[in-house]
Short mmCIF file of C-alpha atoms in Angstrom, two decimals:
data_model
loop_
_atom_site.label_atom_id
_atom_site.label_comp_id
_atom_site.label_asym_id
_atom_site.label_seq_id
_atom_site.Cartn_x
_atom_site.Cartn_y
_atom_site.Cartn_z
CA UNK Z 132 -19.43 3.36 -0.34
CA UNK Z 133 -16.54 5.68 0.46
CA UNK Z 134 -17.20 8.40 3.01
CA UNK Z 135 -17.06 12.09 2.16
CA UNK Z 136 -13.84 12.44 4.17
CA UNK Z 137 -12.16 9.63 2.22
CA UNK Z 138 -13.20 11.17 -1.10
CA UNK Z 139 -11.99 14.58 0.07
CA UNK Z 140 -8.65 13.14 1.15
CA UNK Z 141 -8.14 11.53 -2.25
CA UNK Z 142 -8.95 14.80 -4.00
CA UNK Z 143 -6.54 16.72 -1.77
CA UNK Z 144 -3.85 14.15 -2.47
CA UNK Z 145 -4.17 14.67 -6.21
CA UNK Z 146 -3.50 18.35 -5.71
CA UNK Z 147 -0.35 17.93 -3.62
CA UNK Z 148 2.98 16.18 -4.28
CA UNK Z 149 3.12 12.84 -2.42
CA UNK Z 150 6.42 13.72 -0.74
CA UNK Z 151 5.19 17.07 0.66
CA UNK Z 152 6.64 17.72 4.10
CA UNK Z 153 4.70 19.55 6.77
CA UNK Z 154 5.18 23.31 6.64
CA UNK Z 155 7.72 24.88 8.98
CA UNK Z 156 6.02 25.50 12.30
CA UNK Z 157 3.41 22.80 11.68
CA UNK Z 158 4.56 20.61 14.55
CA UNK Z 159 3.02 18.21 17.03
CA UNK Z 160 3.27 21.00 19.59
CA UNK Z 161 1.21 23.29 17.35
CA UNK Z 162 -1.62 20.84 16.72
CA UNK Z 163 -0.36 18.70 13.82
CA UNK Z 164 -1.87 15.49 15.23
CA UNK Z 165 -5.33 16.97 15.77
CA UNK Z 166 -5.35 18.45 12.27
CA UNK Z 167 -4.29 15.13 10.76
CA UNK Z 168 -6.90 13.19 12.72
CA UNK Z 169 -9.57 15.59 11.47
CA UNK Z 170 -8.85 14.34 7.93
CA UNK Z 171 -9.37 10.69 8.86
CA UNK Z 172 -12.65 8.83 8.53
CA UNK Z 173 -14.13 6.28 10.92
CA UNK Z 174 -14.17 2.69 9.78
CA UNK Z 175 -16.51 2.20 6.79
CA UNK Z 176 -19.92 0.90 7.81
CA UNK Z 177 -19.73 -1.73 5.05
CA UNK Z 178 -16.60 -3.30 6.55
CA UNK Z 179 -17.25 -6.65 8.21
CA UNK Z 180 -14.06 -6.26 10.23
CA UNK Z 181 -12.24 -3.09 11.17
CA UNK Z 182 -8.70 -2.73 12.50
CA UNK Z 183 -7.10 0.16 14.32
CA UNK Z 184 -4.06 1.85 12.78
CA UNK Z 185 -1.64 3.97 14.78
CA UNK Z 186 0.44 6.37 12.69
CA UNK Z 187 3.87 7.29 14.06
CA UNK Z 188 5.21 10.29 12.12
CA UNK Z 189 8.90 10.99 12.57
CA UNK Z 190 10.24 14.52 12.65
CA UNK Z 191 13.17 16.27 11.06
CA UNK Z 192 15.84 18.11 13.01
CA UNK Z 193 13.56 21.17 13.16
CA UNK Z 194 10.75 19.12 14.79
CA UNK Z 195 8.68 19.33 11.61
CA UNK Z 196 6.84 16.09 10.73
CA UNK Z 197 8.22 14.47 7.58
CA UNK Z 198 4.80 14.42 5.83
CA UNK Z 199 1.62 16.45 5.86
CA UNK Z 200 -1.66 15.33 7.33
CA UNK Z 201 -3.07 15.23 3.80
CA UNK Z 202 -0.34 12.75 2.82
CA UNK Z 203 -1.37 10.47 5.67
CA UNK Z 204 -5.04 10.75 4.73
CA UNK Z 205 -4.21 9.86 1.12
CA UNK Z 206 -2.46 6.65 2.15
CA UNK Z 207 -5.28 5.57 4.46
CA UNK Z 208 -7.99 6.47 1.95
CA UNK Z 209 -6.38 4.34 -0.75
CA UNK Z 210 -6.03 1.42 1.65
CA UNK Z 211 -9.74 1.74 2.45
CA UNK Z 212 -10.52 1.70 -1.26
CA UNK Z 213 -8.51 -1.47 -1.92
CA UNK Z 214 -9.62 -3.41 1.16
CA UNK Z 215 -13.28 -2.53 0.61
CA UNK Z 216 -13.28 -5.44 -1.89
CA UNK Z 217 -12.83 -7.84 1.04
CA UNK Z 218 -15.02 -5.97 3.55
CA UNK Z 219 -12.01 -5.05 5.68
CA UNK Z 220 -11.70 -1.53 7.01
CA UNK Z 221 -9.21 0.55 8.96
CA UNK Z 222 -9.59 3.34 11.45
CA UNK Z 223 -6.76 5.61 12.51
CA UNK Z 224 -6.84 5.57 16.30
CA UNK Z 225 -3.93 7.96 16.83
CA UNK Z 226 -1.35 10.10 15.06
CA UNK Z 227 1.68 10.29 17.34
CA UNK Z 228 5.21 11.72 17.12
CA UNK Z 229 7.79 9.20 16.01
CA UNK Z 230 10.72 11.32 17.14
CA UNK Z 231 13.68 12.60 15.16
CA UNK Z 232 16.37 10.07 16.04
CA UNK Z 233 15.27 7.56 13.40
CA UNK Z 234 13.66 9.75 10.77
CA UNK Z 235 16.12 8.13 8.37
CA UNK Z 236 16.07 4.33 8.63
CA UNK Z 237 19.13 2.89 6.92
CA UNK Z 238 19.80 -0.53 8.48
CA UNK Z 239 18.04 -3.69 9.63
CA UNK Z 240 18.89 -2.81 13.21
CA UNK Z 241 17.15 0.55 12.81
CA UNK Z 242 14.06 -1.15 11.36
CA UNK Z 243 13.99 -3.29 14.50
CA UNK Z 244 14.63 -0.40 16.86
CA UNK Z 245 12.07 2.03 15.52
CA UNK Z 246 9.05 -0.07 16.38
CA UNK Z 247 10.19 -2.32 19.20
CA UNK Z 248 9.41 -0.23 22.28
CA UNK Z 249 6.07 1.13 21.08
CA UNK Z 250 4.74 -2.13 19.64
CA UNK Z 251 1.15 -2.96 20.55
CA UNK Z 252 -0.38 -6.08 18.99
CA UNK Z 253 -3.88 -4.61 19.34
CA UNK Z 254 -3.23 -2.12 16.53
CA UNK Z 255 -1.34 -1.97 13.26
CA UNK Z 256 1.64 0.31 13.80
CA UNK Z 257 2.78 2.37 10.81
CA UNK Z 258 5.99 4.41 10.98
CA UNK Z 259 6.53 7.23 8.48
CA UNK Z 260 10.14 8.25 7.89
CA UNK Z 261 12.00 10.69 5.67
CA UNK Z 262 14.19 7.98 4.15
CA UNK Z 263 13.94 4.18 4.07
CA UNK Z 264 17.03 2.45 2.74
CA UNK Z 265 17.01 -0.82 0.82
CA UNK Z 266 19.00 -3.12 3.11
CA UNK Z 267 19.61 -5.68 0.36
CA UNK Z 268 20.72 -3.49 -2.54
CA UNK Z 269 21.91 0.09 -3.04
CA UNK Z 270 19.23 2.75 -2.98
CA UNK Z 271 16.02 3.45 -1.11
CA UNK Z 272 12.57 1.87 -1.03
CA UNK Z 273 9.11 3.30 -0.47
CA UNK Z 274 7.76 0.93 2.18
CA UNK Z 275 8.26 -2.36 3.98
CA UNK Z 276 6.35 -4.77 6.22
CA UNK Z 277 8.93 -5.60 8.87
CA UNK Z 278 9.21 -8.29 11.54
CA UNK Z 279 11.40 -7.71 14.57
CA UNK Z 280 14.32 -10.08 14.12
CA UNK Z 281 14.41 -10.89 17.85
CA UNK Z 282 10.67 -11.47 18.15
CA UNK Z 283 9.18 -12.44 14.80
CA UNK Z 284 5.60 -12.15 15.97
CA UNK Z 285 6.10 -8.40 16.48
CA UNK Z 286 5.75 -6.51 13.23
CA UNK Z 287 5.00 -3.11 11.81
CA UNK Z 288 4.96 -1.15 8.59
CA UNK Z 289 7.45 1.52 7.56
CA UNK Z 290 6.63 4.08 4.87
CA UNK Z 291 9.00 6.52 3.24
CA UNK Z 292 7.84 10.11 2.80
CA UNK Z 293 8.26 9.65 -0.97
CA UNK Z 294 5.76 6.77 -1.10
CA UNK Z 295 2.90 7.23 -3.58
CA UNK Z 296 -0.72 6.63 -2.62
CA UNK Z 297 -0.85 2.84 -2.99
CA UNK Z 298 2.13 1.89 -0.82
CA UNK Z 299 0.34 1.59 2.53
CA UNK Z 300 -2.27 -0.66 0.90
CA UNK Z 301 0.52 -2.80 -0.61
CA UNK Z 302 2.30 -3.17 2.74
CA UNK Z 303 -0.98 -3.97 4.45
CA UNK Z 304 -1.33 -6.73 1.87
CA UNK Z 305 1.92 -8.19 3.22
CA UNK Z 306 0.65 -7.67 6.77
CA UNK Z 307 -2.37 -9.81 5.90
CA UNK Z 308 -0.17 -12.56 4.51
CA UNK Z 309 0.22 -11.80 0.81
CA UNK Z 310 3.57 -12.29 -0.96
CA UNK Z 311 4.73 -10.54 -4.09
CA UNK Z 312 3.52 -12.04 -7.36
CA UNK Z 313 3.49 -11.58 -11.13
CA UNK Z 314 -0.31 -11.44 -11.53
CA UNK Z 315 -1.41 -8.69 -13.93
CA UNK Z 316 -3.50 -6.08 -12.15
CA UNK Z 317 -2.56 -7.27 -8.65
CA UNK Z 318 -1.45 -4.70 -6.12
CA UNK Z 319 1.19 -7.21 -5.00
CA UNK Z 320 2.79 -7.51 -8.46
CA UNK Z 321 6.38 -6.31 -8.20
CA UNK Z 322 7.90 -7.40 -11.51
CA UNK Z 323 6.30 -4.90 -13.86
CA UNK Z 324 2.69 -4.41 -14.86
CA UNK Z 325 1.13 -1.97 -17.34
CA UNK Z 326 -1.84 -1.51 -15.00
CA UNK Z 327 -1.54 1.92 -13.34
CA UNK Z 328 -0.47 1.37 -9.75
CA UNK Z 329 -3.44 3.24 -8.25
CA UNK Z 330 -5.83 0.97 -10.18
CA UNK Z 331 -4.39 -2.32 -8.96
CA UNK Z 332 -6.40 -4.49 -6.59
CA UNK Z 333 -6.15 -7.95 -5.02
CA UNK Z 334 -6.71 -10.97 -7.26
CA UNK Z 335 -9.46 -13.44 -6.29
CA UNK Z 336 -7.08 -15.85 -4.54
CA UNK Z 337 -5.51 -12.95 -2.67
CA UNK Z 338 -8.91 -11.73 -1.55
CA UNK Z 339 -9.65 -15.12 -0.04
CA UNK Z 340 -6.35 -15.13 1.83
CA UNK Z 341 -6.87 -11.61 3.19
CA UNK Z 342 -10.36 -12.57 4.34
CA UNK Z 343 -8.97 -15.58 6.21
CA UNK Z 344 -6.23 -13.50 7.80
CA UNK Z 345 -8.73 -10.85 8.84
CA UNK Z 346 -10.84 -13.50 10.51
CA UNK Z 347 -7.85 -14.70 12.54
CA UNK Z 348 -6.64 -11.20 13.34
CA UNK Z 349 -10.07 -10.26 14.65
CA UNK Z 350 -9.54 -12.73 17.49
CA UNK Z 351 -6.17 -11.31 18.49
CA UNK Z 352 -6.00 -7.66 17.49
CA UNK Z 353 -8.96 -6.04 19.25
CA UNK Z 354 -10.93 -4.86 16.21
CA UNK Z 355 -12.33 -1.35 16.44
CA UNK Z 356 -15.64 -1.36 18.34
CA UNK Z 357 -18.10 0.51 16.14
CA UNK Z 358 -21.09 0.32 18.44
CA UNK Z 359 -22.56 3.63 19.56
CA UNK Z 360 -21.04 4.77 22.87
CA UNK Z 361 -24.29 4.25 24.77
CA UNK Z 362 -24.49 0.59 23.66
CA UNK Z 363 -20.94 -0.38 24.65
CA UNK Z 364 -20.60 -2.57 27.67
CA UNK Z 365 -18.58 -1.28 30.56
CA UNK Z 366 -15.37 -3.18 31.18
#
């Protein structure tokens, strides 16, 4: 069952354009991160495995984050909705400034550079930028699951500020090992499908693959510890 915060985030998202930038003055220095974190829910209790997500939000030249906190919450809430089918959950562990230098990512080298220094294999790093260029053809794209070309085991997700609600879930599908396909109704279908994008889910075979990947990741990516603080063992 979705939490009240997830439902609220989805409702707020419907009321706001998906590309809405943070308001002038709404900066990390003025409490943007805390306000965004307040919109996030803890990992769903029904999730068998939960993974931490760290959101890096780049800033424009005026230090304003390229998206609102509500935009972030919308993306995470939809990912929770899709991955609930495979008992996988996500918990945002931090919203951090991504800087202004690479708020427009136009080349492969910039895709490498944006995530390389901050990479932490214990979490899923997501970078939100104002513009994400298609490096294969003219134009822009809405998101990408990217592997560092110098160290292929290091990878992260990039989202454009114009990405609609389902894009983080789609890129997480790639993160968990799913390729594009032509299956009707699949979230990973990229060749045209009459199914509304927000209604697409993983096909049965995809669900099995995600479940297997989640099992492997749980051994290497420090899943979120959901035990009550008083029951956690000291380290």
